[in-house]
XYZ file of C-alpha atoms in Angstrom:
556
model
C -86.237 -130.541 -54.457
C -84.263 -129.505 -57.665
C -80.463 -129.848 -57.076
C -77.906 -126.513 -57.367
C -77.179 -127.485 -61.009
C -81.037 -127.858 -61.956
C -82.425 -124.547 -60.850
C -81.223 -122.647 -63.955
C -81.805 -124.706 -67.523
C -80.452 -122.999 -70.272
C -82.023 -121.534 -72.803
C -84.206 -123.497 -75.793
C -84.082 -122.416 -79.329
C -88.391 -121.901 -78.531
C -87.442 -119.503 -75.538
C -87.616 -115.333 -75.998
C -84.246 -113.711 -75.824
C -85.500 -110.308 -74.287
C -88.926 -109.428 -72.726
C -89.620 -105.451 -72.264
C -86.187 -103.981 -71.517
C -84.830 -107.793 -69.934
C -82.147 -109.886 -71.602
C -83.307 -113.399 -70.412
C -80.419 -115.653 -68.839
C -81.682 -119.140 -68.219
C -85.037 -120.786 -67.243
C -86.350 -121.220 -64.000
C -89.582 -122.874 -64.505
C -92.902 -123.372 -65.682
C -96.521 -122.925 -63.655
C -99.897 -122.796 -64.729
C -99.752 -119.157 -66.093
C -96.282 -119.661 -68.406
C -93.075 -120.166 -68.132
C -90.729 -118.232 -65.533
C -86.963 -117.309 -66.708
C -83.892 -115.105 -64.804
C -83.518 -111.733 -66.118
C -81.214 -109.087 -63.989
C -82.122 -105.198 -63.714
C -79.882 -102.494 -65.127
C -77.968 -102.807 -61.980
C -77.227 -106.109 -62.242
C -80.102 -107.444 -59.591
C -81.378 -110.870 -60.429
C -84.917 -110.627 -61.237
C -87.526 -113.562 -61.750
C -89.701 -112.680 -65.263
C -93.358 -114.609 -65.591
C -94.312 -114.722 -69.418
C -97.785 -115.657 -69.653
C -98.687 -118.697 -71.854
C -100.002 -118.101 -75.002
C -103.703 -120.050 -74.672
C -104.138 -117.452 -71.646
C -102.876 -114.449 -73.258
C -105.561 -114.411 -76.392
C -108.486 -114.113 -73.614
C -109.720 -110.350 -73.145
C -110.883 -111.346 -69.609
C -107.824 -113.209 -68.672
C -106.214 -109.506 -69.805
C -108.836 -107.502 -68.009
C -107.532 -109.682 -64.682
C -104.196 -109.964 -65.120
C -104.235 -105.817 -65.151
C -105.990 -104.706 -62.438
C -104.320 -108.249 -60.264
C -100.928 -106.877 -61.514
C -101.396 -102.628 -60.540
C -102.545 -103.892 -56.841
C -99.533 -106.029 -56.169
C -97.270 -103.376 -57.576
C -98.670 -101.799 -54.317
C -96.975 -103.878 -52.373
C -93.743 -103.532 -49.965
C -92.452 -105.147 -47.471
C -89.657 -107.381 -45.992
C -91.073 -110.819 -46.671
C -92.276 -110.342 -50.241
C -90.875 -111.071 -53.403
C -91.466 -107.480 -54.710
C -93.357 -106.950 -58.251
C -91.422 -104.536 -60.574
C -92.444 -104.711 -63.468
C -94.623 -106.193 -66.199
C -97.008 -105.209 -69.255
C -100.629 -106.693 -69.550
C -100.791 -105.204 -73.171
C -97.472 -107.424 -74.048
C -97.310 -110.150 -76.851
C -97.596 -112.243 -74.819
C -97.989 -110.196 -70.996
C -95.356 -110.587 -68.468
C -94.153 -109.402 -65.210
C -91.404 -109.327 -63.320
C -90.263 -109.729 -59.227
C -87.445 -109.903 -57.889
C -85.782 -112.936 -57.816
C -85.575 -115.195 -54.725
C -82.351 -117.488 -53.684
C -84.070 -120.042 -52.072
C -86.220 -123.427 -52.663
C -90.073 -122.938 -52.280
C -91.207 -124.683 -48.860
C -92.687 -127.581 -51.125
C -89.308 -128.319 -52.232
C -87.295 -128.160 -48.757
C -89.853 -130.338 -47.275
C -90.029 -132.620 -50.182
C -85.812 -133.328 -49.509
C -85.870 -132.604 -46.050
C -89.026 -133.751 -44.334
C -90.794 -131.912 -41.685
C -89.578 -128.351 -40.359
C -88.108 -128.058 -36.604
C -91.100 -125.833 -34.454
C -88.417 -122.691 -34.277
C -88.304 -123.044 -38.173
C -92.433 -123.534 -38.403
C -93.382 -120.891 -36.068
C -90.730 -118.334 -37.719
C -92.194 -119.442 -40.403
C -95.803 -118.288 -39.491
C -94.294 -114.603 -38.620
C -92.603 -113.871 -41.631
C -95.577 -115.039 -43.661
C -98.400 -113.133 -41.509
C -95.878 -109.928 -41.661
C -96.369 -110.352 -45.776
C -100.035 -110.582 -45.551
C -100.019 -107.573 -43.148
C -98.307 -105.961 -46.256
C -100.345 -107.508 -49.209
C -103.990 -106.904 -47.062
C -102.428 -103.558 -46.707
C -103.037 -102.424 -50.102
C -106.545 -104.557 -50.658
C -105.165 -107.375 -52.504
C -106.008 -111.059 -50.931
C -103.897 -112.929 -51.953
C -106.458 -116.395 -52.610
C -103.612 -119.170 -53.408
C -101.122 -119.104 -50.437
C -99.780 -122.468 -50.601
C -96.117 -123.714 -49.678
C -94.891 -123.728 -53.512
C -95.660 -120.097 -53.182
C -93.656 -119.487 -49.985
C -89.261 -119.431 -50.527
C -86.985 -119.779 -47.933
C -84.516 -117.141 -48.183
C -81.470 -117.035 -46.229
C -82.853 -114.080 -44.052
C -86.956 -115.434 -43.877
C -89.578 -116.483 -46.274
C -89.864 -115.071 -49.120
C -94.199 -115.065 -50.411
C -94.988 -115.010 -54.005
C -98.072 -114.717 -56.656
C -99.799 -112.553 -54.780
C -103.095 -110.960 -56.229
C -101.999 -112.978 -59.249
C -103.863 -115.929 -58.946
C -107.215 -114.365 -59.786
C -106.015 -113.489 -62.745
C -104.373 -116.855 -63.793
C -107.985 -118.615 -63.086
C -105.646 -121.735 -63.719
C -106.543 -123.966 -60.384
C -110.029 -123.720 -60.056
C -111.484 -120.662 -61.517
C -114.412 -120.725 -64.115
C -115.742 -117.837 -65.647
C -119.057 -118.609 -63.312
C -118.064 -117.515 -60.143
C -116.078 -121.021 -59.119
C -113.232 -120.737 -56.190
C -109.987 -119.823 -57.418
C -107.158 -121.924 -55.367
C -105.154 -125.026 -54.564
C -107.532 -127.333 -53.226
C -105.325 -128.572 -50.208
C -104.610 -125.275 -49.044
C -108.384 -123.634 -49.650
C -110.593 -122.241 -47.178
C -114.129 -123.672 -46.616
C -116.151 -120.446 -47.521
C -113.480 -120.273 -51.036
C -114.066 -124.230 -51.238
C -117.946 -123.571 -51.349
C -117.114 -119.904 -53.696
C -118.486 -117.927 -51.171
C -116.840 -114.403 -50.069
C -112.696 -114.490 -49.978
C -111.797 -112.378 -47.423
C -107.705 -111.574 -45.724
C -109.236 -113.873 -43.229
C -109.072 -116.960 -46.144
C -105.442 -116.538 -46.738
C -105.181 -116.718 -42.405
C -106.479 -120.182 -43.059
C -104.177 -121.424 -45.704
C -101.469 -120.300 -43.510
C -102.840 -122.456 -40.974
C -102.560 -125.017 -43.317
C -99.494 -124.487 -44.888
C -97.681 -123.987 -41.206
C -99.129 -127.347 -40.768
C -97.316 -128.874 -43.620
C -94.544 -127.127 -42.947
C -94.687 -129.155 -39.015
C -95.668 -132.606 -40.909
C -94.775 -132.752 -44.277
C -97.517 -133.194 -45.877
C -101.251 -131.321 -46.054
C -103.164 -131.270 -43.041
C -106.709 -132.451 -44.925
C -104.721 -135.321 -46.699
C -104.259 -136.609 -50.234
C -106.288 -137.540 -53.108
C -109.026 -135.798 -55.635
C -109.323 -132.449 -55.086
C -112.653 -133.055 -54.378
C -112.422 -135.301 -51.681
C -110.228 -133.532 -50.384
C -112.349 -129.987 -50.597
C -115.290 -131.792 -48.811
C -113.282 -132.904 -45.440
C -111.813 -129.115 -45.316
C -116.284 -128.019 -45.582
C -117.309 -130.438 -43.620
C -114.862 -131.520 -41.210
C -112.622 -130.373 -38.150
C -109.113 -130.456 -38.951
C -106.603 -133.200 -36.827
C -104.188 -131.319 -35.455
C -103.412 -134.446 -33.249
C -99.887 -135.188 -34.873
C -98.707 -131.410 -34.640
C -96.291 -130.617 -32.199
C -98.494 -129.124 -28.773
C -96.574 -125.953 -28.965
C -97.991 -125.177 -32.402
C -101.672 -126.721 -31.843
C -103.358 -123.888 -30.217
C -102.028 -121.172 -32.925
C -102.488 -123.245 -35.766
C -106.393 -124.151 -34.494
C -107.086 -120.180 -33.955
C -105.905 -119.954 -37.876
C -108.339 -123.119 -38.975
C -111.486 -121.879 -37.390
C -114.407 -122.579 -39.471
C -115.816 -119.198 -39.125
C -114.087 -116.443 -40.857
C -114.935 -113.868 -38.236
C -113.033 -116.224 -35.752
C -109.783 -116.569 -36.878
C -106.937 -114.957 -35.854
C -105.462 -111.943 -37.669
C -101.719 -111.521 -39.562
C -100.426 -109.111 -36.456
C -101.773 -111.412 -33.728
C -100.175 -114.547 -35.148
C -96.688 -112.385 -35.170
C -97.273 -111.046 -31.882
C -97.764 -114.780 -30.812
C -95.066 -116.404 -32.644
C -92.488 -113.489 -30.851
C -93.631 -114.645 -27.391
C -93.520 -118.312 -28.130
C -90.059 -118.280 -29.474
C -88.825 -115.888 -26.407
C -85.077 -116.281 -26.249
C -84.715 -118.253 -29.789
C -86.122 -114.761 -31.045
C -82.748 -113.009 -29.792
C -80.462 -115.900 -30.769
C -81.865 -116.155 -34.257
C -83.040 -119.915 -33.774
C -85.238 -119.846 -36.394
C -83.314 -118.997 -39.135
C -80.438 -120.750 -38.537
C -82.464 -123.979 -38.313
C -84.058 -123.587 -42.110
C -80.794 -122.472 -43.305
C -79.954 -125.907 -43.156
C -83.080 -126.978 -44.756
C -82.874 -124.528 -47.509
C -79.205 -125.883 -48.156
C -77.050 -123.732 -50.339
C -77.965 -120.742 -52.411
C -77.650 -121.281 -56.390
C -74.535 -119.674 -58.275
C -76.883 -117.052 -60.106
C -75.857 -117.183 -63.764
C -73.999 -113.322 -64.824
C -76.288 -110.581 -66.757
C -77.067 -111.464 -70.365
C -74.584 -108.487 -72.375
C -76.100 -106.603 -74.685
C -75.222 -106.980 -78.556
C -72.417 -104.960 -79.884
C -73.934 -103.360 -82.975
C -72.287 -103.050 -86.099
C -70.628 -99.830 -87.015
C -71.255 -98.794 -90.634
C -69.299 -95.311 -91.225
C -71.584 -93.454 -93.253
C -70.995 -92.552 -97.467
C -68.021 -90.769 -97.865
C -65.584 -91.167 -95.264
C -63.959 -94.195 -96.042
C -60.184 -93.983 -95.326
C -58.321 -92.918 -98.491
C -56.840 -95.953 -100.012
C -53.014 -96.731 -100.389
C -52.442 -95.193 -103.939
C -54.706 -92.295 -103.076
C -52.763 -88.958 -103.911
C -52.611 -86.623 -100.068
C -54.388 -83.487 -100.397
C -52.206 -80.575 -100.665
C -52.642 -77.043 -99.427
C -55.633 -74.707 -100.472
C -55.629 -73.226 -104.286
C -52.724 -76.254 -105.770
C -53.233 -78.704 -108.433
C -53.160 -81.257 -106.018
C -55.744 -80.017 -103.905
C -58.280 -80.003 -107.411
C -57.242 -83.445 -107.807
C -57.939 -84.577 -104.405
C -61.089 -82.952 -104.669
C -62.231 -84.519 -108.196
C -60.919 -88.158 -106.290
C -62.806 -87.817 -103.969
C -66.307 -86.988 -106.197
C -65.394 -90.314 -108.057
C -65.152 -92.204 -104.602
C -68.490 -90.672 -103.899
C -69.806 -91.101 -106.906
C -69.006 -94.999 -106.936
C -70.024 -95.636 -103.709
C -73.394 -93.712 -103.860
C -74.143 -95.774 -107.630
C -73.341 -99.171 -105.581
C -75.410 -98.203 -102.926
C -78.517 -97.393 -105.479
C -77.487 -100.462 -107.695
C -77.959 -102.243 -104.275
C -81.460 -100.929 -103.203
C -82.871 -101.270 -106.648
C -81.747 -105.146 -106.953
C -83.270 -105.733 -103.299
C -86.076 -103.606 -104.441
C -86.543 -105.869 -107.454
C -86.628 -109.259 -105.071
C -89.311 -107.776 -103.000
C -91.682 -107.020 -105.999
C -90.852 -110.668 -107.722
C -91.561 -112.111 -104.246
C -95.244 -109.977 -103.805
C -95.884 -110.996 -107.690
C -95.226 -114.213 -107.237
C -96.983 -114.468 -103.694
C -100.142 -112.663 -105.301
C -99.765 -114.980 -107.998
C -100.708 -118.124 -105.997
C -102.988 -116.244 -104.388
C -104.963 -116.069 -107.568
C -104.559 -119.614 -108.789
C -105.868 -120.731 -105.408
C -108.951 -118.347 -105.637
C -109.354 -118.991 -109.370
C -109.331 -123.199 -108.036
C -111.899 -122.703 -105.317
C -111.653 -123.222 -101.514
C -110.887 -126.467 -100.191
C -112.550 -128.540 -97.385
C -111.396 -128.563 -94.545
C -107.856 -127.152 -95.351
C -106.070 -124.480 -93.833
C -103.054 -122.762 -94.829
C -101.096 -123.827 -91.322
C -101.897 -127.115 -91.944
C -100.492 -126.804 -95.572
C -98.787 -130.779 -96.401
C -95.230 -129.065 -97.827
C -94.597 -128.178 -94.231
C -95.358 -124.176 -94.727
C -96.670 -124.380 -90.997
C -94.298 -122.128 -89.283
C -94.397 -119.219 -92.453
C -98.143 -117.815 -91.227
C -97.739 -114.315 -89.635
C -99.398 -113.951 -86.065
C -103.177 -113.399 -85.851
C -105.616 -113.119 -83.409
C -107.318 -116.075 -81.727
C -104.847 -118.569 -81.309
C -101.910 -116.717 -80.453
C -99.852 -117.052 -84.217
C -102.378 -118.669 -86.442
C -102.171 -118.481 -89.952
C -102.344 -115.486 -91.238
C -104.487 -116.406 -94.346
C -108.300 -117.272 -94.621
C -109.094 -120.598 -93.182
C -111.548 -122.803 -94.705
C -114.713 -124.043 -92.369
C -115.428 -127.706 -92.347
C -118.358 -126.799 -95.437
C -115.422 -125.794 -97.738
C -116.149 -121.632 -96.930
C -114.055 -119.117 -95.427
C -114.339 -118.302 -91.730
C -112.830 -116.560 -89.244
C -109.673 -117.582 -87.490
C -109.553 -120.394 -85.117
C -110.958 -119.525 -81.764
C -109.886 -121.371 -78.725
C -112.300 -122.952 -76.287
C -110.791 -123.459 -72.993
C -111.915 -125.487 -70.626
C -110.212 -125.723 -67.349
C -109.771 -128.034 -64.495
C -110.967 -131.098 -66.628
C -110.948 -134.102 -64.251
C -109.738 -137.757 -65.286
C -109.912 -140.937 -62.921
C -110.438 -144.275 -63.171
C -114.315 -144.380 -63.647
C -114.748 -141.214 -65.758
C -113.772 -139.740 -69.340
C -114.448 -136.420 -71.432
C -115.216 -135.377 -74.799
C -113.758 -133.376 -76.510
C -116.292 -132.530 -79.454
C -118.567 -131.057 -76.343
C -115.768 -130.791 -73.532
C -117.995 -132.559 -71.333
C -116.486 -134.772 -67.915
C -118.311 -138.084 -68.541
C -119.208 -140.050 -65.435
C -118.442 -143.167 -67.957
C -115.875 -144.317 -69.661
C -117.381 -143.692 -73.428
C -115.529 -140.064 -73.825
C -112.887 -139.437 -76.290
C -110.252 -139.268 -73.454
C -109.949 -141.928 -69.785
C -107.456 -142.552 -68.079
C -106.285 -146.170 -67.384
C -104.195 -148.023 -64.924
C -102.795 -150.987 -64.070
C -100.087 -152.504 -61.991
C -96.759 -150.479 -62.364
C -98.035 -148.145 -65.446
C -101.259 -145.530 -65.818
C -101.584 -144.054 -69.389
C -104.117 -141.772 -70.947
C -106.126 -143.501 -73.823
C -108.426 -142.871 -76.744
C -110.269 -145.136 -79.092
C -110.628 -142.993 -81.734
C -108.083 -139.689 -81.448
C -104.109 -139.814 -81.866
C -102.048 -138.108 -79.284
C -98.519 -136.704 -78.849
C -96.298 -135.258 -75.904
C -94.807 -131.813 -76.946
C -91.440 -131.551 -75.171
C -89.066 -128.715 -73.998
C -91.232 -127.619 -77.171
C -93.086 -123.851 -75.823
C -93.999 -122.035 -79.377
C -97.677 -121.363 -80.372
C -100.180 -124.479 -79.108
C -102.079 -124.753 -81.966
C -99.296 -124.546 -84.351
C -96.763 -126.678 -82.994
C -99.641 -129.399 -82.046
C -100.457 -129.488 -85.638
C -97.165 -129.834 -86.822
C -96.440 -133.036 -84.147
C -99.659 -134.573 -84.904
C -99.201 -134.820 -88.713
C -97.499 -138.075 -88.146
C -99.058 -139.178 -84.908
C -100.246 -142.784 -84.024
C -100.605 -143.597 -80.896
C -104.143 -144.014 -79.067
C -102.383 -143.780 -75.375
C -99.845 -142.334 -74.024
C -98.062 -143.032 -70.556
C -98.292 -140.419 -67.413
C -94.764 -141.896 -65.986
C -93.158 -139.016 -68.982
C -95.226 -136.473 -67.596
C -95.447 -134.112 -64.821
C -97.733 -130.814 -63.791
C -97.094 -128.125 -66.992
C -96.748 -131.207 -69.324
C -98.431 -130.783 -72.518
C -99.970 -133.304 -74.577
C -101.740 -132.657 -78.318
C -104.648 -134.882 -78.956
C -106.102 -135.119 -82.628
C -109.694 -135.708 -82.875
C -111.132 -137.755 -86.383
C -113.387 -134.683 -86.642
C -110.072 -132.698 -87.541
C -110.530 -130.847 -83.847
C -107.197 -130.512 -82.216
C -106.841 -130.125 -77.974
C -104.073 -129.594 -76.365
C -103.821 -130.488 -72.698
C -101.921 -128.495 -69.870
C -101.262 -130.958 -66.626
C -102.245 -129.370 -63.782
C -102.171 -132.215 -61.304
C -100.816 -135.617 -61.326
C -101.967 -138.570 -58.475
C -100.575 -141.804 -60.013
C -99.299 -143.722 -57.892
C -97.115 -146.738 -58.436
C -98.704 -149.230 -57.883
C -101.747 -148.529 -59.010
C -104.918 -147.741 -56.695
C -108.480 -146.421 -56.694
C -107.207 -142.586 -56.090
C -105.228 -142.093 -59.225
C -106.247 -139.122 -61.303
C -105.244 -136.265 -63.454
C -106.504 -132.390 -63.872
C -105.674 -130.571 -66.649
C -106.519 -127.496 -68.406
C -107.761 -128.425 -72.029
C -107.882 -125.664 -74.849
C -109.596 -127.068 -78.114
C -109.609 -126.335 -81.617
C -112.194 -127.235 -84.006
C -111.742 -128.248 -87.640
C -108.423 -127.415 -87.735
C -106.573 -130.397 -88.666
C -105.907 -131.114 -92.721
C -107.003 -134.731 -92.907
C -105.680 -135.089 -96.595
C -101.792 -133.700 -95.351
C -101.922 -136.776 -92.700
C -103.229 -139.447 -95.021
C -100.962 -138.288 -97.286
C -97.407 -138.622 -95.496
């Protein structure tokens, strides 16, 4: 679990200052829609603001989701929610915002703490079914509950993401009707991408009670789709749960939607078995000390002071200045023609001014047009784009569609022609272990180990490797994928790189000899130290093609 001092990270020079009408005040994270930062309301109320990552934002579908995901959980009240209020789908890039949570996730209390006591687990399983009463209550399932999305405020659990995740499609969502979840914590008819129903999220709080009781997930370890297949075709061991928590937690598991228990029988349940820990307020008091202390929340960001520029003609007399004098006197004229010279000065300054900036802006056009026509008078080059330009231009291009900021010029096809912007091609939930690869001319998960990317362990150290393609970690490094990837990998060398400097949300740019560029999002990592036959790696994987100047490389 993150210490006190590592919940809020300053900052980056890469990070937005404001998003809508919120003055960001530190980081709090990253998932596998964007990054997550601490905003406050007007009123000062700490508030917890998603900004969508940029490789998601360019999709119209992703959009389409994310919108009619984020107007249903807006619907949503109640005690043991993290409420949603506010966001924009439309945004560059979209965002939203809850409020924010003082607590660690249940992941991270178990992580430092180890299993919870039963009072803690089965008040717990209340607070969470009372937040699915609320979330079913407006039509939204929620499809990813999962202990990471679960805080432990002082007062109860706190549930998150919900309704979100469908619109994320960032666990195991393709565009082809494929389940959309955390594989640990999925139900068998969302494993197999039949119908999600509330009665799926009653099973992954079966599950995710049962972590919270052993500390670790109830189907085991491993590839998610190992691990997928014993939740389809297997009965769960509740064995090593504690017997006061077997017979609710089984009623939650059953195989059959239409026999699980609902979210207002598992309260009613949970009240009796608690009985006079209810009144004393057992439970809470016994994850308080799990939780541990709540974070100093960093103060509201102030706003800017702006600059005060009295307007022409009221500038304070100066020192010599003569004082007016009464109406119809000489000195009253003579204040009067003062002041018209004051005016007159300042307003010719003021023109002089604008015309001289006026003059930089049309040198700066002419000169920009200029090039223009010396590089259309030249013909296009192969392969070249203007991002990828060798004086290091990179960063200049204005925003365009596609790509999230490409370059804002023509590109130039792999045939030496103009084309249209690059177009990302995402590919999600690519899978790496020990006995397969992928390509990433075709995207494809090889069952070999003749792809363009594998991943390879041995004793004490697993790295991903290439024969043929150059790769480089981007770090504390957000910006535009395509952009900054290009940038890192105009000096790149290395054919592996090592997993031990990366974590889930880790990004790693891979440059392909064909001049295609991927960039890889780390979803997942399994490698364990030593090595053994269940290592492996998931990541989402957005390429690029023919993007990469060749000549600016070979040229450095």
């Amino acid at each position: 679990m993150k210490s006190v001092t590592e919940v809020f990270q300053p900052l980056q020079a890469d990070d937005p200052v404001q998003v809508g009408d919120y003055r960001l005040a530190a980081r709090l994270g990253a998932g596998g829609m964007g990054r997550v930062y601490l905003s406050h309301t007007r009123g000062g109320r700490p508030v917890a603001i998603k900004v969508v990552r940029p490789e998601l934002a360019d999709d119209p579908d992703f959009r389409r989701r994310f919108r009619r995901e984020m107007e249903a959980a807006r619907r949503v009240r109640g005690a043991y929610t993290a409420e949603l209020i506010g966001g924009d789908a439309e945004g560059a890039p979209p965002w939203l915002a809850t409020l924010y949570v003082p607590g660690p996730s249940l992941a991270e209390a178990v992580a430092r703490s180890g299993p919870l006591p039963v009072p803690a687990v089965l008040w717990l399983l209340a607070g969470v079914a009372e937040a699915l009463q609320a979330i079913h209550g407006v039509g939204v399932v929620h499809r990813d509950l999962k202990p990471a999305n679960v805080l432990l405020a002082a007062d109860g659990p706190r549930v998150i993401d919900f309704g979100i995740s469908l619109a994320s499609g960032v666990s195991s969502h393709t565009a082809t009707g494929a389940a959309v979840g955390t594989p640990s914590f999925m139900a068998p008819e969302q494993a197999s991408a039949a119908e999600v129903t509330q009665a799926t999220d009653i099973f992954a709080l079966g599950q995710t009670a049962a972590f919270a009781a052993l500390g670790r997930p109830l189907y085991g370890d491993g590839p998610g789709v190992s691990v997928l297949y014993r939740i389809v075709h297997s009965d769960p061991d509740l064995s090593q749960l504690p017997e006061q928590l077997r017979p609710l937690i089984a009623r939650c598991l059953a195989a059959d939607p239409a026999d699980r228990i609902t979210a207002a029988e598992v309260v009613d349940r949970c009240r009796r078995l608690l009985g006079a820990d209810l009144e004393a307020g057992v439970g809470p008091a016994a994850w308080r000390e799990v939780k541990g202390p709540d974070p100093e929340i960093p103060p509201p960001v102030a706003e800017p002071t702006p600059l005060h520029v009295p307007p022409l003609g009221t500038w304070p007399y100066p020192p010599d200045a003569a004082a007016p004098v009464s109406a119809g006197g000489a000195g009253d004229d003579e204040g009067r023609r003062a002041r018209r010279r004051r005016t007159a000065l300042v307003t010719t300054a003021a023109v002089t001014a604008g015309a001289l900036v006026l003059t930089g802006v049309v040198m700066l056009l002419g000169d920009a047009f200029g090039r223009l026509a010396d590089r259309a008078a030249q013909g296009p080059s192969t392969g070249a784009s203007r991002s990828a330009d060798p004086s290091g231009s990179a960063g200049a291009a204005s925003p365009g569609p596609g790509t999230g900021n490409p370059a804002s010029g023509p590109t130039a096809s792999a045939s030496g022609g103009p084309s249209a912007q690059p177009t990302p091609e995402p590919y999600n939930g690519v899978f790496l272990d020990e006995k397969s690869s992928v390509g990433i001319r075709d995207g494809e998960r090889r069952t070999d180990r003749r792809g363009d990317l594998r991943l390879v362990c041995d004793p004490g150290r697993c790295e991903l490797e290439s024969d043929s393609s150059v790769m480089v970690q981007l770090f504390g490094q957000e910006g535009n994928g395509l952009d900054m990837c290009r940038l890192m990998l105009r000096s790149a060398t290395e054919h592996s790189w090592p997993m031990a400097a990366m974590a889930a949300g880790s990004r790693l740019c891979v440059r392909h000899p064909s001049g295609d560029i991927a960039l890889l999002v780390v979803q997942v990592k399994s490698t364990y130290l030593p090595a053994s036959s269940s290592d492996f790696v998931t990541a989402d994987m957005t390429v690029w093609r023919n993007v990469f100047d060749r000549r600016s490389a070979s040229s450095r």
